[in-house]
Coordinates of C-alpha atoms in Angstrom, one line a residue:
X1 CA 136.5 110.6 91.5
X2 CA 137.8 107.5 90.2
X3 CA 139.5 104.8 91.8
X4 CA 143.8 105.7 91.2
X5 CA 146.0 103.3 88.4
X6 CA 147.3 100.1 89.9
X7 CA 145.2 99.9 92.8
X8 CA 143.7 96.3 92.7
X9 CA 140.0 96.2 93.6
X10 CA 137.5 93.1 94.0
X11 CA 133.5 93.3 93.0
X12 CA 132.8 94.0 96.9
X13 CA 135.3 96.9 98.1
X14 CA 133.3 98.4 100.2
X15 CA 136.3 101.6 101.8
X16 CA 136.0 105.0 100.8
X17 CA 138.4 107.9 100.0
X18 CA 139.0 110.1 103.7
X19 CA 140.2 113.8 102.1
X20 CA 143.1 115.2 104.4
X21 CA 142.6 118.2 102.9
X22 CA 139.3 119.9 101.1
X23 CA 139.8 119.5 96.5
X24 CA 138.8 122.9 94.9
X25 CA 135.3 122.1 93.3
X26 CA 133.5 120.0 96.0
X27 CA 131.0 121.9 98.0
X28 CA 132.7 122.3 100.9
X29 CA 135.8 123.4 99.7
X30 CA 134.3 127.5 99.5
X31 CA 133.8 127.0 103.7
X32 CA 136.9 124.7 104.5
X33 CA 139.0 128.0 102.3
X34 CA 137.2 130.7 104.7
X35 CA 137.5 129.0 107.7
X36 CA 141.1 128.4 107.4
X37 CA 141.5 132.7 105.7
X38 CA 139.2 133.5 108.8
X39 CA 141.7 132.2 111.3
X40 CA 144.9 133.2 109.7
X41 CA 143.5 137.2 109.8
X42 CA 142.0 136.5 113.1
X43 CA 145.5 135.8 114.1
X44 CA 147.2 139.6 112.9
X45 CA 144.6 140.7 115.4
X46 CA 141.7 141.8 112.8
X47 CA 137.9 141.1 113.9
X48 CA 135.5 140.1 111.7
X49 CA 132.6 142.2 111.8
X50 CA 129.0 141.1 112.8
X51 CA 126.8 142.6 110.4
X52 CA 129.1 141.5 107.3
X53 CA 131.0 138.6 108.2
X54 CA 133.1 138.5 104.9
X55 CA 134.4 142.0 106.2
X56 CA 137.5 142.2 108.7
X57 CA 138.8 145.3 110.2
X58 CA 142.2 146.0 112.2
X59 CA 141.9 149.6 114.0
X60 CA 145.4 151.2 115.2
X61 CA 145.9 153.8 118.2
X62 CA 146.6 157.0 115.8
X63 CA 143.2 156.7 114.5
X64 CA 143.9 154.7 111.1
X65 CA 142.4 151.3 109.7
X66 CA 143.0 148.4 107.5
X67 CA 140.4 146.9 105.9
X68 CA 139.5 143.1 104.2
X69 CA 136.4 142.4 102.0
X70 CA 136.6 138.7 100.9
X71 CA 134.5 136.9 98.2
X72 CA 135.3 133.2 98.1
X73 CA 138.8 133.8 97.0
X74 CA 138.8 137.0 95.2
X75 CA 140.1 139.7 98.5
X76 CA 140.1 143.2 98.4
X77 CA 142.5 145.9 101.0
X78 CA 142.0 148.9 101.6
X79 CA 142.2 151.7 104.5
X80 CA 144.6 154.4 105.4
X81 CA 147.2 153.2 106.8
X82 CA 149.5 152.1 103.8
X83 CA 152.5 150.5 105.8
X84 CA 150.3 148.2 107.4
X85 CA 148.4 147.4 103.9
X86 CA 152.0 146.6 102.7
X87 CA 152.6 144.2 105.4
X88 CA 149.6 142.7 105.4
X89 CA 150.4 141.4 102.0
X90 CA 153.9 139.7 102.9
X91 CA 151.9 138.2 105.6
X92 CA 149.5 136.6 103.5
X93 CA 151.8 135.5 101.1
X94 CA 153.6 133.6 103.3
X95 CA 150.4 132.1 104.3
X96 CA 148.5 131.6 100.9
X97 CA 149.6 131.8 97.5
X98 CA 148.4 135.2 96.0
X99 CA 148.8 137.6 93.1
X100 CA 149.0 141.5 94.0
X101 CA 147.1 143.0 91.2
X102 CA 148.0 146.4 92.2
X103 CA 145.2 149.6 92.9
X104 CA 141.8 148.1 92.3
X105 CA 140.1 148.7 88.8
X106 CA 138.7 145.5 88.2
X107 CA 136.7 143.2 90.4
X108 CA 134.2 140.4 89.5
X109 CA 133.0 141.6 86.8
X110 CA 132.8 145.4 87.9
X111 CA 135.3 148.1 86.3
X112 CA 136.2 150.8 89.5
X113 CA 137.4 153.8 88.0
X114 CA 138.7 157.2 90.2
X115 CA 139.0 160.8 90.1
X116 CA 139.5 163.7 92.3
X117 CA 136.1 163.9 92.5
X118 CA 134.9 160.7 93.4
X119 CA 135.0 156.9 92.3
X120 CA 132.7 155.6 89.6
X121 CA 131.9 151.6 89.3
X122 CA 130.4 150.5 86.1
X123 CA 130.0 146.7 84.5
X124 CA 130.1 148.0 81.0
X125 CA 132.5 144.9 79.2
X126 CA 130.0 142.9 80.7
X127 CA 127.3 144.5 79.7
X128 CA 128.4 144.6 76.0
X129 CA 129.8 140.7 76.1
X130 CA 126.5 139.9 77.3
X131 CA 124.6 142.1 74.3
X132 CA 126.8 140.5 71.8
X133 CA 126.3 136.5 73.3
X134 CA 122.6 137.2 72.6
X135 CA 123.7 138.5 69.1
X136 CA 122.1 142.5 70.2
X137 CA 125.0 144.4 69.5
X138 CA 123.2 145.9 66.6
X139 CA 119.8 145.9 68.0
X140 CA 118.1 149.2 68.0
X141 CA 118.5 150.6 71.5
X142 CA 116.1 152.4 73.6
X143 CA 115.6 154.7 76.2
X144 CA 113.5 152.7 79.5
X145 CA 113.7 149.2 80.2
X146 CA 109.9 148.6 80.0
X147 CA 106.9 150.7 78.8
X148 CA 104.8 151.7 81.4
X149 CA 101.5 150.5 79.7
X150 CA 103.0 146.7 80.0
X151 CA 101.9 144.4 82.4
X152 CA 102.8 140.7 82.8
X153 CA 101.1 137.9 83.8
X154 CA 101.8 134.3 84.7
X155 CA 99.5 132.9 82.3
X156 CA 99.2 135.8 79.5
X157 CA 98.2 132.9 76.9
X158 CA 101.0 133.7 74.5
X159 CA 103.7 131.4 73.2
X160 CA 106.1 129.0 76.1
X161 CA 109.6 130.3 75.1
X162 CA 113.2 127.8 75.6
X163 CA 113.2 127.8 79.6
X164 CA 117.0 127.9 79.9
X165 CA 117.6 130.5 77.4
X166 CA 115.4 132.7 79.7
X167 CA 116.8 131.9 82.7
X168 CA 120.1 132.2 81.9
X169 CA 119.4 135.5 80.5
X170 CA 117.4 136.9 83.3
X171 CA 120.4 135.4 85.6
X172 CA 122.8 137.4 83.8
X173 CA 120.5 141.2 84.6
X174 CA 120.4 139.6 88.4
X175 CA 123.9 139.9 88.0
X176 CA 124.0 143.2 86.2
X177 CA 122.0 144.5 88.5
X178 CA 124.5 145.1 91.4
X179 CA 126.0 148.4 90.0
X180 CA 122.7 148.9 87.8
X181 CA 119.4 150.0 90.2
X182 CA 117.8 151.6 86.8
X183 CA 117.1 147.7 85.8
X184 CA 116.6 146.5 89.6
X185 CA 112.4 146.8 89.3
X186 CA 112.4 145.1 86.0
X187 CA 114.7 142.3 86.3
X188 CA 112.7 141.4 89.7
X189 CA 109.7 141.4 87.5
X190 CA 111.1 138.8 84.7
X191 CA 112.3 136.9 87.1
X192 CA 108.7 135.8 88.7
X193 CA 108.1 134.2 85.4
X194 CA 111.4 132.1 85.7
X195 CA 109.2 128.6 85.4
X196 CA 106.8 128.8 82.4
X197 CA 108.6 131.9 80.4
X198 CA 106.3 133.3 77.5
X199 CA 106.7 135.3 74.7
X200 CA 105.6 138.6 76.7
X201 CA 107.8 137.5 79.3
X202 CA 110.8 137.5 77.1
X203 CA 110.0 140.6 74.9
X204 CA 110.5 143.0 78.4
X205 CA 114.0 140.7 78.7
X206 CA 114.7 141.6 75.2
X207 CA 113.3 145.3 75.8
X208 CA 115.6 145.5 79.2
X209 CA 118.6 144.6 76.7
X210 CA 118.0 147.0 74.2
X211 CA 117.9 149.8 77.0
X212 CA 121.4 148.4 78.0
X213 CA 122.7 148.9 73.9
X214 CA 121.6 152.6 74.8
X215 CA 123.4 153.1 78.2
X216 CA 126.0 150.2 78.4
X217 CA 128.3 152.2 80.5
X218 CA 126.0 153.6 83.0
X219 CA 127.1 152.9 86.4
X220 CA 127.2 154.2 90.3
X221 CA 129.1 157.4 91.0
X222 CA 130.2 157.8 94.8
X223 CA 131.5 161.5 95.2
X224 CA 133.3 163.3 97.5
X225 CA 130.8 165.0 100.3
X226 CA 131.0 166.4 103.6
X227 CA 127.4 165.2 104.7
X228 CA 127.6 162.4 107.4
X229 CA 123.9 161.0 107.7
X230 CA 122.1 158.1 106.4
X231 CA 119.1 158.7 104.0
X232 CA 116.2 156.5 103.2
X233 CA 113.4 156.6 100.4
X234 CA 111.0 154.0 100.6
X235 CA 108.3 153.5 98.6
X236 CA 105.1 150.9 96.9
X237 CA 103.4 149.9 94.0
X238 CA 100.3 148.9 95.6
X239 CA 98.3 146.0 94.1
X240 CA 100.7 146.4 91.2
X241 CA 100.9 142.6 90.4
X242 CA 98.2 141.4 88.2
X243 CA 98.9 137.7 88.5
X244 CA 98.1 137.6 92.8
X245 CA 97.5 141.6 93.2
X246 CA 100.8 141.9 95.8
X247 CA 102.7 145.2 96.1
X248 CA 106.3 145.8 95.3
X249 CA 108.3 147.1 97.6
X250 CA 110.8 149.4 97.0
X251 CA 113.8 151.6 99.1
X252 CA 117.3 153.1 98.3
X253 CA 119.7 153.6 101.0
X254 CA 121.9 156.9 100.6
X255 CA 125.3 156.9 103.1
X256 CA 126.8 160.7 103.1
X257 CA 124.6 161.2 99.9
X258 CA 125.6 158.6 98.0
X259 CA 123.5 155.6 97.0
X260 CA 124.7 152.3 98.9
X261 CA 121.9 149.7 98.7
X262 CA 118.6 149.4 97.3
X263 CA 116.0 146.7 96.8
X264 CA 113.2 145.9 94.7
X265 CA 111.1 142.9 96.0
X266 CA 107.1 141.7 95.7
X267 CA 105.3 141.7 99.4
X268 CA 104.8 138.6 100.9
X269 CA 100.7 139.2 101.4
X270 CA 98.4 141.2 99.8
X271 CA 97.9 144.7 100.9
X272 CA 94.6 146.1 101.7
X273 CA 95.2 149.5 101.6
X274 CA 97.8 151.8 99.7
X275 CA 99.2 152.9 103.7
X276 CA 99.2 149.5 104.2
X277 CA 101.6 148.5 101.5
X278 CA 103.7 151.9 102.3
X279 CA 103.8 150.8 105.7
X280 CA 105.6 147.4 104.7
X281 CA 108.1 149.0 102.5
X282 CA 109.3 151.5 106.0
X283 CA 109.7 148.5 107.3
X284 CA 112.0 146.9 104.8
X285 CA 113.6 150.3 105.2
X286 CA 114.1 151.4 108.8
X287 CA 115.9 147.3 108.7
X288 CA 118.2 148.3 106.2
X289 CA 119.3 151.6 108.0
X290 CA 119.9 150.0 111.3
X291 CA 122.3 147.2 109.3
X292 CA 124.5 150.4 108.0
X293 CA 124.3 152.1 111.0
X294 CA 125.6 148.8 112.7
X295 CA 127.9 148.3 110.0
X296 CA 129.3 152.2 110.1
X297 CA 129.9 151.3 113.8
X298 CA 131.6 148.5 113.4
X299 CA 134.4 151.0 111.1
X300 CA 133.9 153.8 113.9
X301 CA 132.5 156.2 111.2
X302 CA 131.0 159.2 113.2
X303 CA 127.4 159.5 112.0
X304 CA 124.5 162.1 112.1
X305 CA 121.2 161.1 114.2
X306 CA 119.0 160.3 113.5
X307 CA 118.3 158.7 110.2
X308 CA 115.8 160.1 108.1
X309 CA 113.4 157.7 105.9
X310 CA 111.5 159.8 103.4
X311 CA 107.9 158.6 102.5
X312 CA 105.3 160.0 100.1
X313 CA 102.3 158.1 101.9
X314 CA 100.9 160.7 104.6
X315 CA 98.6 157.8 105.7
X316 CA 101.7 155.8 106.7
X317 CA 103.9 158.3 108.4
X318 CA 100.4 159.6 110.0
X319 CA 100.3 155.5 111.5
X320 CA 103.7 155.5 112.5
X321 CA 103.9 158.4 114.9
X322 CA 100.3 158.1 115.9
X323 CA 99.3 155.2 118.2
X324 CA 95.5 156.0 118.2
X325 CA 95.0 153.9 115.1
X326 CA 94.3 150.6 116.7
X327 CA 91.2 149.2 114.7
X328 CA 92.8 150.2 111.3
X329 CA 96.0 149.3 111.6
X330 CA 95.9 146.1 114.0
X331 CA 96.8 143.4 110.7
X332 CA 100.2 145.4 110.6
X333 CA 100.4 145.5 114.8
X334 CA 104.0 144.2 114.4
X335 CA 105.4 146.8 112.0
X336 CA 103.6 149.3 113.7
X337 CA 105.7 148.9 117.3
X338 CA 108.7 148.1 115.7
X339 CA 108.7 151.5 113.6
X340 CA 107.3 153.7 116.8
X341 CA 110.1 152.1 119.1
X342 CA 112.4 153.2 116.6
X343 CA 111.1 157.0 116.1
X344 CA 110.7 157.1 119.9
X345 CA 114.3 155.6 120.6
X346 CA 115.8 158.6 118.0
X347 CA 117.3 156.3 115.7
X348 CA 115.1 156.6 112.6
X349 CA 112.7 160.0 111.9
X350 CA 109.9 159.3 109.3
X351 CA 109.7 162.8 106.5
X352 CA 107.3 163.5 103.9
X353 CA 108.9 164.1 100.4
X354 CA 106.4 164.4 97.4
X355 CA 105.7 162.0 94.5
X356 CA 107.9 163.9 91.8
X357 CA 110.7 163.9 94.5
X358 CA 110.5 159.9 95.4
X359 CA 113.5 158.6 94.4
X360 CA 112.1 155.1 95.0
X361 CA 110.1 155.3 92.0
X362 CA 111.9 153.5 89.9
X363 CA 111.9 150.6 91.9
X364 CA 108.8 150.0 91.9
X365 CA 107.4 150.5 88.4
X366 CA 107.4 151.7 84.9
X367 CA 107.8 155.2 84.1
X368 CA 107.8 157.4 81.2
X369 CA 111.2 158.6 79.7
X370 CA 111.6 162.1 81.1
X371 CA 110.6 160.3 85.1
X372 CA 112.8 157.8 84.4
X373 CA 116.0 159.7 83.4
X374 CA 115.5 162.5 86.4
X375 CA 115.1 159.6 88.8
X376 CA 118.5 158.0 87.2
X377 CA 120.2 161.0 87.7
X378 CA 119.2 161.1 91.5
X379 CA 120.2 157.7 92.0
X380 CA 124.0 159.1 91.1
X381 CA 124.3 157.3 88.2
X382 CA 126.6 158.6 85.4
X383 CA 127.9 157.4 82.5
X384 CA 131.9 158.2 82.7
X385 CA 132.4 156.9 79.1
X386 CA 130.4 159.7 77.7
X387 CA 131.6 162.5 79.9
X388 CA 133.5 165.0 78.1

């Protein structure tokens, strides 16, 4: 900031500038804007909900809601109550100045597309400004991000590459990735390497963007369904990292069979045993149901107990319902309790699906083409741009 025209000044002015207000730009000026939305919708009687507290909700007697999801300044309504939706908005234009931009089809980035049949959310001008920024739009595409006989390496020896070319890159698929869990495993992966990038390191980044030339417009399908439960697949590559030998952990959320959240993440320790590393990743799991079940609450959406986490270890589901294994089992004596409390409280019940059925795959590590596309196609991705 700089000192206004025709203010006279001497060598020792020692006052500073006191804001009334917050200026768009400074760091503070993201929490001064919610605080002051946060009271203003707190004032029509909407509560902010505790599990998601950029989410405020306003229930009515007959039943009906109205909903606000806010991101900085970008605000989306929705619910089912469309006279209160439309007064909503005259009361936050008298308030704020906004722009109505009408039924939602695009949002940060994301394109929301609907049908009878469901809604579709897809990032696919993104995707393709981003292919032709790195000058890929005629690269030849193909069909997996990463081929399953790679493996990378913090020090693989091979050539350091420009730093911020690779980590604006891999910033951009960290973006990309919240409507695109087929890249979630593989951008985690480039994005250990974020310090001393190589060559290797930046030929999966490259590979990752020629799978995108090949599916651009792939994105997250949410259909139409009369099931009303919460179902979790959690899975782990054990030992799968060759630079400290960690797992990756890996789970999917589905909410009336559709895919909500997932997560690909390295372990924080080394695992000593495959059950071991499963055992962590039911963890991560069982967490994440308890958050949607808190949040599903918090919208008083009738749900179906209990949940059901699917696991393909018998090892680890034989751990969590039995409490005989003390001596094996006492280095994961935390996670242990905290998933029998759950099974015995009837929140969570632990099933066994097989390999080929694991969902959660695809989270964890590379797989051959035909894997990979069924696994896709579980996850409920389509591509609407290619539908006839």
């Amino acid at each position: 900031m700089d000192i206004p025209a025709g203010l006279e000044t001497t060598t020792n002015f020692n006052k500073v500038y006191r804001l009334r207000k917050s200026l768009y730009g400074l760091k503070q000026s993201p929490r001064a804007w919610f605080e002051r939305f946060t009271k203003v919708v707190k004032g029509y009687r909407f509560v902010q909900c505790q599990s998601d507290h950029t989410l405020f909700v306003k229930h009515f007697p007959e039943g009906k809601l109205t909903i606000i999801i806010v991101y900085v300044d970008d605000i989306i309504l929705t619910g089912d109550h469309e006279e209160k939706i439309d007064l909503l908005k005259k009361l936050l234009t008298k308030e704020f100045e906004i722009k109505d931009l009408g039924n939602l089809k695009y949002f940060l980035g994301m394109e929301i597309a609907r049908s009878k049949k469901g809604i579709a959310v897809s990032q696919r001008k993104y995707v393709l400004d981003l292919l032709n920024e790195t000058g890929m739009l005629g690269c030849k595409p193909t069909e997996t991000p990463m081929d399953t006989t790679v493996k990378l390496e913090e020090s693989d020896g091979s050539v350091p590459v420009d730093k911020g070319r690779y980590q604006r890159l891999v910033g951009k698929l960290i973006y990309l990735s919240h409507t695109r869990p087929d890249i979630g495993f593989f951008v985690s992966v480039v994005s250990q390497f974020m310090n001393n990038p190589t060559e290797n390191h930046m030929t999966v980044v490259i590979r990752i963007l020629r799978y995108l030339k090949m599916t651009p417009g792939n994105g997250l399908f949410f259909q139409r369904t009369t099931k009303k439960e919460i179902e979790i697949f959690s899975n782990a590559d054990w030992a799968g990292s060759l630079t400290d030998r960690r797992s990756t952990s890996g789970y999917c959320s589905f909410v009336w069979g559709n895919l909500v959240t997932w997560r690909s993440k390295k372990q924080s320790m080394v695992a000593r045993s495959s059950a071991e590393a499963e055992f962590r990743a039911m963890t991560q799991g069982i967490c994440e149901g308890i958050w949607l079940n808190r949040l599903l609450e918090e919208l008083r959406v009738p749900l179906k107990h209990p949940m059901v986490l699917y696991c393909d270890n018998q090892a680890a589901i034989s751990i969590a319902k039995n409490p005989v294994h003390h001596d094996r089992t006492k280095h994961v004596e935390i996670d242990r309790h905290f998933i029998k409390e759950k099974i015995e409280e009837g929140v969570f019940k632990v099933s066994y699906t097989p390999t080929n059925c694991q969902t959660t795959d695809i989270l964890t590590k590379a797989l051959a083409r035909v894997n990979f596309e069924d696994l896709t196609e579980k996850l409920g991705m389509i591509n609407i741009y290619n539908a006839a």
